[in-house]
Short mmCIF file of C-alpha atoms and ligand atoms in Angstrom, two decimals:
data_model
loop_
_atom_site.label_atom_id
_atom_site.label_comp_id
_atom_site.label_asym_id
_atom_site.label_seq_id
_atom_site.Cartn_x
_atom_site.Cartn_y
_atom_site.Cartn_z
CA MET A 1 -34.37 23.32 -74.50
CA ASN A 2 -32.01 24.29 -73.57
CA LEU A 3 -29.88 24.05 -70.52
CA PRO A 4 -27.32 25.49 -67.88
CA PRO A 5 -24.46 22.90 -67.90
CA PRO A 6 -24.37 21.31 -64.47
CA ALA A 7 -22.05 23.28 -62.21
CA SER A 8 -18.49 21.11 -63.05
CA LYS A 9 -17.58 18.92 -60.42
CA PRO A 10 -15.46 20.77 -56.38
CA LEU A 11 -12.73 19.89 -55.52
CA ILE A 12 -13.56 18.17 -52.53
CA TYR A 13 -16.81 17.58 -51.92
CA LEU A 14 -17.49 17.65 -48.18
CA ASP A 15 -21.47 17.84 -48.08
CA HIS A 16 -22.23 14.03 -47.96
CA GLY A 17 -25.09 14.73 -45.64
CA ALA A 18 -26.72 16.55 -48.54
CA THR A 19 -26.73 15.06 -51.10
CA THR A 20 -24.11 11.72 -52.13
CA PRO A 21 -22.16 11.70 -56.10
CA LEU A 22 -24.45 8.75 -57.69
CA ASP A 23 -22.85 4.92 -57.69
CA PRO A 24 -20.91 3.77 -61.50
CA GLN A 25 -22.31 -0.07 -60.05
CA ALA A 26 -26.12 2.29 -59.01
CA ALA A 27 -26.12 4.14 -62.34
CA GLU A 28 -25.09 0.97 -64.69
CA ALA A 29 -27.94 -1.69 -62.94
CA MET A 30 -30.74 1.96 -63.37
CA LEU A 31 -29.73 2.31 -67.44
CA PRO A 32 -31.43 -0.28 -68.88
CA TYR A 33 -34.99 0.82 -67.81
CA LEU A 34 -33.19 4.84 -68.54
CA ARG A 35 -33.48 3.04 -72.69
CA GLY A 36 -36.30 2.39 -72.03
CA GLY A 37 -37.99 -0.50 -73.31
CA CYS A 38 -39.15 -1.86 -70.28
CA GLY A 39 -43.16 -1.73 -69.79
CA ASN A 40 -45.38 0.09 -66.83
CA PRO A 41 -45.06 -2.76 -63.36
CA SER A 42 -49.56 -3.01 -63.63
CA SER A 43 -49.37 -4.20 -67.56
CA LEU A 44 -50.40 -7.29 -68.45
CA HIS A 45 -47.97 -8.06 -71.00
CA ARG A 46 -44.42 -9.25 -70.78
CA PRO A 47 -42.64 -6.47 -70.71
CA GLY A 48 -45.35 -5.45 -67.80
CA ARG A 49 -44.70 -8.51 -66.22
CA GLU A 50 -40.54 -8.14 -66.99
CA ALA A 51 -40.89 -4.67 -65.03
CA ARG A 52 -43.06 -6.47 -62.53
CA LEU A 53 -40.31 -8.71 -61.77
CA ALA A 54 -37.79 -6.01 -61.08
CA LEU A 55 -40.11 -3.87 -59.22
CA GLU A 56 -40.18 -7.27 -56.89
CA ASN A 57 -36.69 -8.09 -56.72
CA ALA A 58 -36.40 -4.87 -55.71
CA ARG A 59 -38.43 -4.58 -53.25
CA SER A 60 -36.92 -7.75 -51.97
CA CYS A 61 -33.73 -6.48 -51.41
CA LEU A 62 -34.65 -3.66 -50.08
CA ALA A 63 -35.82 -5.73 -47.12
CA GLY A 64 -34.13 -8.03 -46.99
CA LEU A 65 -30.67 -5.15 -45.64
CA LEU A 66 -33.88 -3.82 -43.16
CA ASN A 67 -34.55 -8.41 -42.52
CA ALA A 68 -38.50 -6.92 -42.95
CA ARG A 69 -40.75 -8.48 -45.31
CA GLU A 70 -40.91 -8.09 -48.29
CA SER A 71 -45.08 -6.57 -48.67
CA GLU A 72 -43.93 -4.00 -46.04
CA ILE A 73 -41.44 -1.64 -48.12
CA TYR A 74 -43.80 0.65 -49.85
CA PHE A 75 -41.35 2.89 -52.60
CA VAL A 76 -41.72 6.39 -52.84
CA SER A 77 -40.56 10.10 -53.47
CA GLY A 78 -37.99 10.56 -51.47
CA GLY A 79 -36.96 10.93 -47.00
CA THR A 80 -39.83 14.79 -47.15
CA GLU A 81 -42.70 11.99 -48.91
CA ALA A 82 -41.73 8.82 -46.27
CA ASP A 83 -41.94 11.32 -43.49
CA ASN A 84 -45.34 12.86 -45.14
CA LEU A 85 -46.80 9.58 -45.54
CA ALA A 86 -44.99 7.76 -42.18
CA ILE A 87 -46.42 11.08 -40.29
CA GLN A 88 -50.26 12.37 -41.93
CA GLY A 89 -50.81 8.83 -42.47
CA ALA A 90 -51.14 7.41 -39.39
CA ALA A 91 -51.89 10.91 -37.75
CA PHE A 92 -55.04 11.65 -39.97
CA LYS A 93 -56.20 7.40 -40.25
CA ASN A 94 -55.60 7.22 -35.45
CA ARG A 95 -57.56 10.70 -35.24
CA HIS A 96 -60.46 8.84 -33.81
CA LYS A 97 -58.17 7.63 -31.33
CA GLY A 98 -55.89 11.04 -30.33
CA GLN A 99 -54.61 13.64 -31.40
CA HIS A 100 -51.59 14.55 -29.59
CA ILE A 101 -48.17 14.21 -31.86
CA ILE A 102 -44.75 13.97 -30.41
CA THR A 103 -42.06 14.18 -31.76
CA THR A 104 -38.51 16.82 -31.25
CA ALA A 105 -37.63 19.71 -31.77
CA VAL A 106 -33.94 18.65 -33.86
CA GLU A 107 -36.29 16.66 -36.44
CA HIS A 108 -35.33 17.44 -40.56
CA PRO A 109 -38.16 20.44 -42.13
CA ALA A 110 -39.29 17.09 -43.50
CA VAL A 111 -41.09 15.98 -40.26
CA LEU A 112 -41.24 19.76 -38.27
CA ASN A 113 -43.87 21.45 -41.15
CA THR A 114 -45.30 18.24 -41.68
CA CYS A 115 -46.22 17.93 -38.14
CA LYS A 116 -47.73 21.86 -37.38
CA TYR A 117 -48.68 21.42 -40.90
CA LEU A 118 -50.92 19.07 -38.55
CA GLU A 119 -51.07 21.38 -35.26
CA LYS A 120 -53.16 23.65 -38.49
CA GLN A 121 -55.51 20.60 -38.18
CA GLY A 122 -56.15 20.55 -35.22
CA PHE A 123 -53.56 17.98 -34.20
CA GLU A 124 -52.03 18.63 -30.88
CA VAL A 125 -47.86 17.93 -31.41
CA ALA A 126 -45.34 18.51 -28.42
CA TYR A 127 -41.45 18.95 -29.33
CA LEU A 128 -39.48 17.14 -27.10
CA ALA A 129 -36.37 19.14 -25.98
CA VAL A 130 -32.89 17.90 -26.42
CA ASP A 131 -29.18 17.37 -24.69
CA GLU A 132 -26.45 19.13 -25.61
CA TYR A 133 -25.39 17.09 -27.54
CA GLY A 134 -28.53 16.66 -29.37
CA GLN A 135 -30.13 13.60 -28.38
CA VAL A 136 -33.52 12.64 -26.60
CA ASN A 137 -33.78 11.17 -23.62
CA PRO A 138 -35.65 7.53 -23.56
CA GLU A 139 -37.43 9.60 -19.82
CA THR A 140 -38.48 12.25 -22.30
CA VAL A 141 -40.21 10.97 -24.85
CA ARG A 142 -42.15 8.83 -22.03
CA SER A 143 -42.72 12.08 -19.37
CA ALA A 144 -44.77 13.10 -22.49
CA ILE A 145 -46.17 10.40 -23.29
CA ARG A 146 -50.58 11.49 -23.38
CA ARG A 147 -53.39 8.71 -23.12
CA ASP A 148 -54.22 10.67 -26.36
CA THR A 149 -51.32 9.92 -27.98
CA ILE A 150 -51.43 8.14 -30.93
CA LEU A 151 -47.74 8.55 -33.29
CA LEU A 152 -43.51 9.16 -32.07
CA SER A 153 -41.78 10.70 -35.03
CA VAL A 154 -37.66 10.10 -33.50
CA MET A 155 -35.15 10.77 -36.01
CA HIS A 156 -32.34 8.20 -36.17
CA GLY A 157 -29.56 10.71 -36.57
CA ASN A 158 -28.94 14.32 -36.96
CA ASN A 159 -28.82 16.15 -40.54
CA GLU A 160 -26.75 18.94 -38.45
CA VAL A 161 -24.49 17.53 -35.92
CA GLY A 162 -24.75 13.53 -36.51
CA THR A 163 -26.64 12.12 -32.82
CA LEU A 164 -28.29 8.78 -32.68
CA ASN A 165 -30.79 8.34 -30.85
CA PRO A 166 -31.67 5.70 -28.88
CA LEU A 167 -34.06 3.76 -31.00
CA ALA A 168 -34.62 0.69 -29.00
CA GLU A 169 -34.99 2.85 -26.49
CA ILE A 170 -37.90 4.78 -27.40
CA GLY A 171 -39.62 2.25 -29.40
CA LYS A 172 -39.76 0.19 -26.10
CA ILE A 173 -41.10 3.35 -24.61
CA ALA A 174 -43.72 4.10 -27.46
CA ARG A 175 -44.03 0.32 -27.42
CA GLU A 176 -45.77 -0.15 -24.14
CA ALA A 177 -48.24 2.54 -24.29
CA GLY A 178 -49.04 1.65 -27.77
CA VAL A 179 -48.77 4.62 -29.58
CA TYR A 180 -47.05 4.63 -33.09
CA PHE A 181 -42.98 4.80 -33.18
CA HIS A 182 -41.74 6.46 -36.85
CA SER A 183 -38.35 7.32 -37.08
CA ASP A 184 -35.75 9.69 -40.13
CA ALA A 185 -33.58 6.87 -40.76
CA VAL A 186 -32.22 9.22 -43.99
CA GLN A 187 -29.19 10.18 -42.64
CA SER A 188 -28.11 6.61 -39.90
CA PHE A 189 -30.18 4.21 -43.05
CA GLY A 190 -26.10 2.21 -44.69
CA LYS A 191 -24.09 3.18 -41.73
CA ILE A 192 -25.39 2.00 -38.68
CA PRO A 193 -27.48 -1.58 -39.04
CA LEU A 194 -30.51 -1.19 -38.79
CA ASP A 195 -33.36 -4.24 -38.04
CA VAL A 196 -36.89 -3.72 -37.89
CA GLN A 197 -37.33 -7.60 -36.81
CA ALA A 198 -35.00 -6.15 -33.80
CA LEU A 199 -35.85 -2.25 -32.94
CA PRO A 200 -39.37 -1.31 -32.44
CA VAL A 201 -40.57 0.48 -35.20
CA ASP A 202 -43.43 0.87 -36.76
CA LEU A 203 -42.18 3.09 -40.05
CA LEU A 204 -38.65 3.85 -41.35
CA SER A 205 -37.94 6.63 -43.77
CA ILE A 206 -34.88 6.48 -46.20
CA SER A 207 -34.14 8.08 -49.62
CA GLY A 208 -31.84 7.30 -52.00
CA HIS A 209 -29.72 9.89 -52.46
CA LYS A 210 -27.41 10.51 -49.45
CA ILE A 211 -26.97 6.59 -50.26
CA TYR A 212 -24.82 6.96 -53.36
CA GLY A 213 -28.67 6.16 -55.04
CA PRO A 214 -30.39 8.60 -57.03
CA GLY A 215 -32.41 11.76 -55.79
CA GLY A 216 -36.84 11.39 -56.04
CA ILE A 217 -36.78 8.24 -54.56
CA GLY A 218 -37.01 6.45 -51.49
CA ALA A 219 -39.29 4.58 -49.33
CA LEU A 220 -41.18 4.06 -46.03
CA TYR A 221 -41.22 1.00 -44.46
CA ILE A 222 -44.58 0.13 -42.36
CA ARG A 223 -44.84 -2.43 -40.34
CA ARG A 224 -47.40 -4.90 -41.02
CA GLY A 225 -50.98 -4.64 -39.95
CA VAL A 226 -50.33 -0.33 -39.41
CA ALA A 227 -52.29 1.52 -40.83
CA LEU A 228 -52.11 4.81 -42.84
CA GLU A 229 -55.03 7.64 -43.85
CA LYS A 230 -52.86 8.00 -48.28
CA LEU A 231 -51.94 11.62 -48.99
CA LEU A 232 -52.59 10.59 -52.47
CA HIS A 233 -55.41 8.91 -54.62
CA GLY A 234 -54.58 7.32 -57.62
CA GLY A 235 -54.51 4.38 -59.13
CA ARG A 236 -53.63 1.30 -56.92
CA GLN A 237 -50.05 0.97 -56.70
CA GLU A 238 -47.47 0.05 -53.59
CA GLY A 239 -50.62 -2.31 -52.12
CA ASP A 240 -52.87 0.62 -52.20
CA LYS A 241 -50.87 3.07 -50.31
CA ARG A 242 -48.60 5.05 -52.74
CA ALA A 243 -50.60 5.93 -56.48
CA GLY A 244 -48.98 6.37 -59.24
CA THR A 245 -46.95 4.51 -62.12
CA GLU A 246 -44.13 3.74 -59.81
CA ASN A 247 -40.27 4.91 -60.33
CA LEU A 248 -38.75 1.55 -62.41
CA PRO A 249 -35.19 2.92 -62.77
CA GLY A 250 -35.53 5.16 -59.68
CA VAL A 251 -36.47 2.33 -57.43
CA ILE A 252 -33.63 -0.01 -59.00
CA GLY A 253 -31.07 2.56 -58.29
CA LEU A 254 -31.65 3.06 -54.70
CA ALA A 255 -32.16 -0.98 -54.46
CA LYS A 256 -28.75 -1.73 -55.69
CA ALA A 257 -27.58 1.62 -53.73
CA ALA A 258 -28.51 0.30 -50.90
CA GLU A 259 -27.33 -2.97 -50.97
CA LEU A 260 -23.61 -1.59 -51.81
CA ILE A 261 -24.17 0.70 -48.99
CA CYS A 262 -25.37 -2.12 -46.79
CA ARG A 263 -22.44 -4.19 -48.06
CA SER A 264 -19.04 -2.68 -47.88
CA ARG A 265 -21.15 -0.83 -44.41
CA GLU A 266 -18.44 -1.87 -41.89
CA GLU A 267 -15.37 -1.08 -44.22
CA GLN A 268 -16.66 2.52 -44.54
CA SER A 269 -17.45 3.20 -41.14
CA ARG A 270 -14.38 1.89 -40.24
CA ARG A 271 -11.93 4.12 -43.41
CA VAL A 272 -14.06 6.84 -43.46
CA GLY A 273 -14.92 7.18 -39.45
CA GLU A 274 -10.68 7.45 -39.64
CA LEU A 275 -10.59 9.76 -41.68
CA ARG A 276 -12.86 12.23 -39.84
CA ASP A 277 -11.32 11.21 -36.20
CA TYR A 278 -8.02 12.90 -38.07
CA PHE A 279 -9.21 16.28 -38.97
CA GLN A 280 -11.46 16.11 -36.12
CA GLU A 281 -8.12 16.40 -33.50
CA GLN A 282 -6.35 18.21 -36.48
CA LEU A 283 -8.30 20.62 -36.73
CA LEU A 284 -8.62 20.54 -32.70
CA ARG A 285 -4.39 20.52 -32.08
CA GLN A 286 -4.39 23.71 -35.36
CA PHE A 287 -7.27 25.49 -34.16
CA PRO A 288 -7.73 26.23 -30.34
CA GLY A 289 -11.08 28.09 -28.43
CA ILE A 290 -13.01 25.75 -31.88
CA ARG A 291 -15.71 23.93 -30.84
CA VAL A 292 -17.08 19.95 -31.96
CA ASN A 293 -21.35 20.08 -32.00
CA GLY A 294 -22.81 17.00 -31.38
CA HIS A 295 -22.13 13.53 -29.93
CA PRO A 296 -18.50 12.93 -29.11
CA GLN A 297 -19.50 8.86 -29.69
CA GLU A 298 -23.06 8.14 -30.84
CA ARG A 299 -22.59 10.42 -33.70
CA LEU A 300 -22.33 9.28 -37.59
CA TYR A 301 -19.65 8.12 -38.86
CA ASN A 302 -19.21 11.20 -41.34
CA ASN A 303 -20.18 13.86 -39.70
CA LEU A 304 -17.93 16.82 -38.07
CA ASN A 305 -20.00 20.24 -37.07
CA VAL A 306 -17.21 22.56 -35.71
CA SER A 307 -17.60 25.76 -34.52
CA PHE A 308 -15.48 28.55 -35.21
CA PRO A 309 -15.31 31.44 -32.87
CA GLY A 310 -15.59 34.49 -34.52
CA CYS A 311 -15.40 33.65 -37.86
CA ASP A 312 -19.90 34.12 -39.93
CA SER A 313 -19.94 30.25 -41.00
CA GLU A 314 -21.57 31.90 -43.99
CA THR A 315 -18.75 33.14 -45.50
CA LEU A 316 -16.83 30.13 -44.33
CA LEU A 317 -18.22 28.13 -47.15
CA LEU A 318 -17.56 30.99 -49.78
CA SER A 319 -14.26 31.20 -48.46
CA LEU A 320 -13.94 27.44 -49.36
CA ASP A 321 -16.37 27.58 -51.96
CA MET A 322 -13.64 29.47 -53.44
CA GLN A 323 -10.64 27.36 -52.75
CA GLY A 324 -12.90 24.39 -54.61
CA ILE A 325 -13.74 22.50 -50.95
CA ALA A 326 -17.63 22.37 -50.61
CA ALA A 327 -18.96 21.67 -46.66
CA SER A 328 -22.19 23.38 -45.47
CA SER A 329 -23.72 25.24 -42.80
CA GLY A 330 -26.47 24.03 -40.90
CA SER A 331 -28.18 21.49 -43.23
CA ALA A 332 -28.52 21.46 -46.85
CA CYS A 333 -32.30 22.68 -46.91
CA SER A 334 -31.40 25.72 -44.51
CA ALA A 335 -28.66 27.06 -46.63
CA GLY A 336 -28.79 30.34 -47.39
CA SER A 337 -30.79 31.07 -43.96
CA ILE A 338 -29.25 33.41 -41.74
CA GLU A 339 -31.36 31.98 -38.63
CA PRO A 340 -28.68 30.44 -36.60
CA SER A 341 -29.16 27.05 -36.60
CA ARG A 342 -32.63 25.92 -35.07
CA VAL A 343 -30.90 22.38 -34.35
CA LEU A 344 -27.98 23.73 -32.56
CA LYS A 345 -29.73 26.42 -30.96
CA ALA A 346 -32.56 23.54 -29.56
CA MET A 347 -28.68 22.33 -28.52
CA GLY A 348 -27.82 25.00 -25.52
CA LEU A 349 -25.74 26.81 -28.31
CA PRO A 350 -25.18 30.81 -27.85
CA ALA A 351 -26.26 32.61 -31.53
CA ALA A 352 -22.11 32.82 -31.62
CA ILE A 353 -21.25 29.91 -31.84
CA SER A 354 -24.26 28.98 -34.28
CA ARG A 355 -23.67 31.16 -36.42
CA SER A 356 -20.03 30.28 -37.16
CA ALA A 357 -20.73 26.21 -37.32
CA ILE A 358 -19.88 24.41 -40.86
CA ARG A 359 -20.72 20.70 -41.73
CA PHE A 360 -18.54 18.39 -43.00
CA THR A 361 -20.45 15.47 -44.04
CA LEU A 362 -16.92 13.10 -45.67
CA GLY A 363 -18.20 10.04 -48.16
CA LYS A 364 -16.28 6.78 -49.23
CA ASP A 365 -14.22 8.50 -51.81
CA ASN A 366 -12.54 11.72 -49.49
CA THR A 367 -9.08 10.57 -48.85
CA ARG A 368 -6.79 11.79 -46.64
CA GLU A 369 -4.32 14.45 -49.31
CA GLU A 370 -8.23 16.04 -49.71
CA ILE A 371 -8.59 16.49 -45.54
CA ASP A 372 -4.47 18.10 -45.53
CA TYR A 373 -5.49 20.13 -48.57
CA VAL A 374 -8.84 21.49 -46.56
CA LEU A 375 -7.27 21.58 -43.19
CA GLU A 376 -4.33 24.21 -44.68
CA SER A 377 -6.44 26.11 -45.92
CA LEU A 378 -8.49 26.67 -43.59
CA ARG A 379 -5.73 27.86 -41.32
CA GLU A 380 -4.84 30.86 -44.89
CA ILE A 381 -8.93 31.51 -44.44
CA VAL A 382 -10.49 31.57 -40.35
CA PRO A 383 -7.42 33.49 -38.74
CA ARG A 384 -8.85 35.87 -41.88
CA LEU A 385 -11.52 35.77 -40.68
CA GLN A 386 -11.42 36.65 -37.16
CA ASN A 387 -8.99 39.86 -38.12
CA ILE A 388 -11.84 41.46 -39.58
CA ILE A 389 -15.42 40.70 -37.42
CA GLN A 390 -12.14 42.05 -35.01
CA LYS A 391 -12.24 44.72 -36.89
CA VAL A 392 -15.58 45.35 -37.75
C1 PLP B 401 -33.13 13.36 -42.06
C2 PLP B 401 -33.20 14.02 -43.13
N1 PLP B 401 -34.81 13.49 -43.59
C3 PLP B 401 -35.25 13.71 -44.48
C4 PLP B 401 -34.62 14.34 -45.82
C5 PLP B 401 -35.11 14.44 -47.03
O1 PLP B 401 -35.06 13.30 -47.73
P1 PLP B 401 -34.77 14.42 -49.51
O2 PLP B 401 -34.41 14.67 -50.19
O3 PLP B 401 -34.89 12.56 -50.20
O4 PLP B 401 -36.86 14.53 -49.70
C6 PLP B 401 -33.45 14.30 -45.72
C7 PLP B 401 -32.45 15.42 -46.87
O5 PLP B 401 -32.02 16.47 -46.43
C8 PLP B 401 -32.80 15.03 -44.64
O6 PLP B 401 -31.35 14.96 -44.25
#
């Protein structure tokens, strides 16, 4: 097979919201399982039993980090499958109780498009509005709940602007109403402490490649007693909730990466948060008229979404790319789209402002020198692009 070499690593990577580099320690932990020599966790022989032990150790590790029971952690192929299993699973299983689902206008496509699919299957979905920061008001949730509401899905940290939702308050409302509560924590897990004993959440999605783990692996927390319809039919793996031989190297890498990021959470949040704040301060000082999108405080510590009025975000991104700087406009999944960001639109931003938005998502290895280089590059690029637009 003739594969093209992977694209050369950008000089400065500020797109950790899209994906993160695999942590060398997670890679190291995966190696023995990638090299083979281990069995299928469902086999009875010794290699099979060893594989089972490794799988269950990884489950126990993840359960410990979320303060969940081991039996409440289910391995899936990533955040997208976790969201699908949670939402479709809860919807189809509880259809006899009602057909009304509530979500928000700013969810990731993994949630939004699953809800759109369910609408085609006869469910009714309410897409809640958010405030100017992209945050959901718990009272909006309360007033949207009906007698036939069966499921509420509200993300924790927004992938575009980083805004955090008040999960505890929202979950309390759902619980009082007897409605299942799912939260997509793909962007927040490892950055914000999550304790499922303290949080009234029934279903929680996480993904490996956002936390310096491998791609193609994720997990869904399913609170004990919550019944879901299966998405995949086949063997009886994962407590008969998710058929298919487990991705053992992926599971091991996910658990190791999760352990590492949770263990260094406070240190990373302080260090990366300070760097993000420095970047933001310098941008605001050096580029009058720019706008920082997202909640000023209740925001993922590594997110900086900025609109540069008078610039077109795609052109700005390409100019940054030519300087060896990787950032994104909106979410990675909408890259290439010329539509203004759905999230920024829901926050009430005029199209011209959202069309000039760039998302920088910092990571644990970024440095002050890198940020200074990005600032220097922007000082050259931004006025040039603004001039072009003015002339057109
Ligand atoms: C908030 C959110 N949910 C879900 C996903 C999908 O996760 P995965 O890429 O693991 O399928 C992403 C990825 O961008 C995300 O940011």
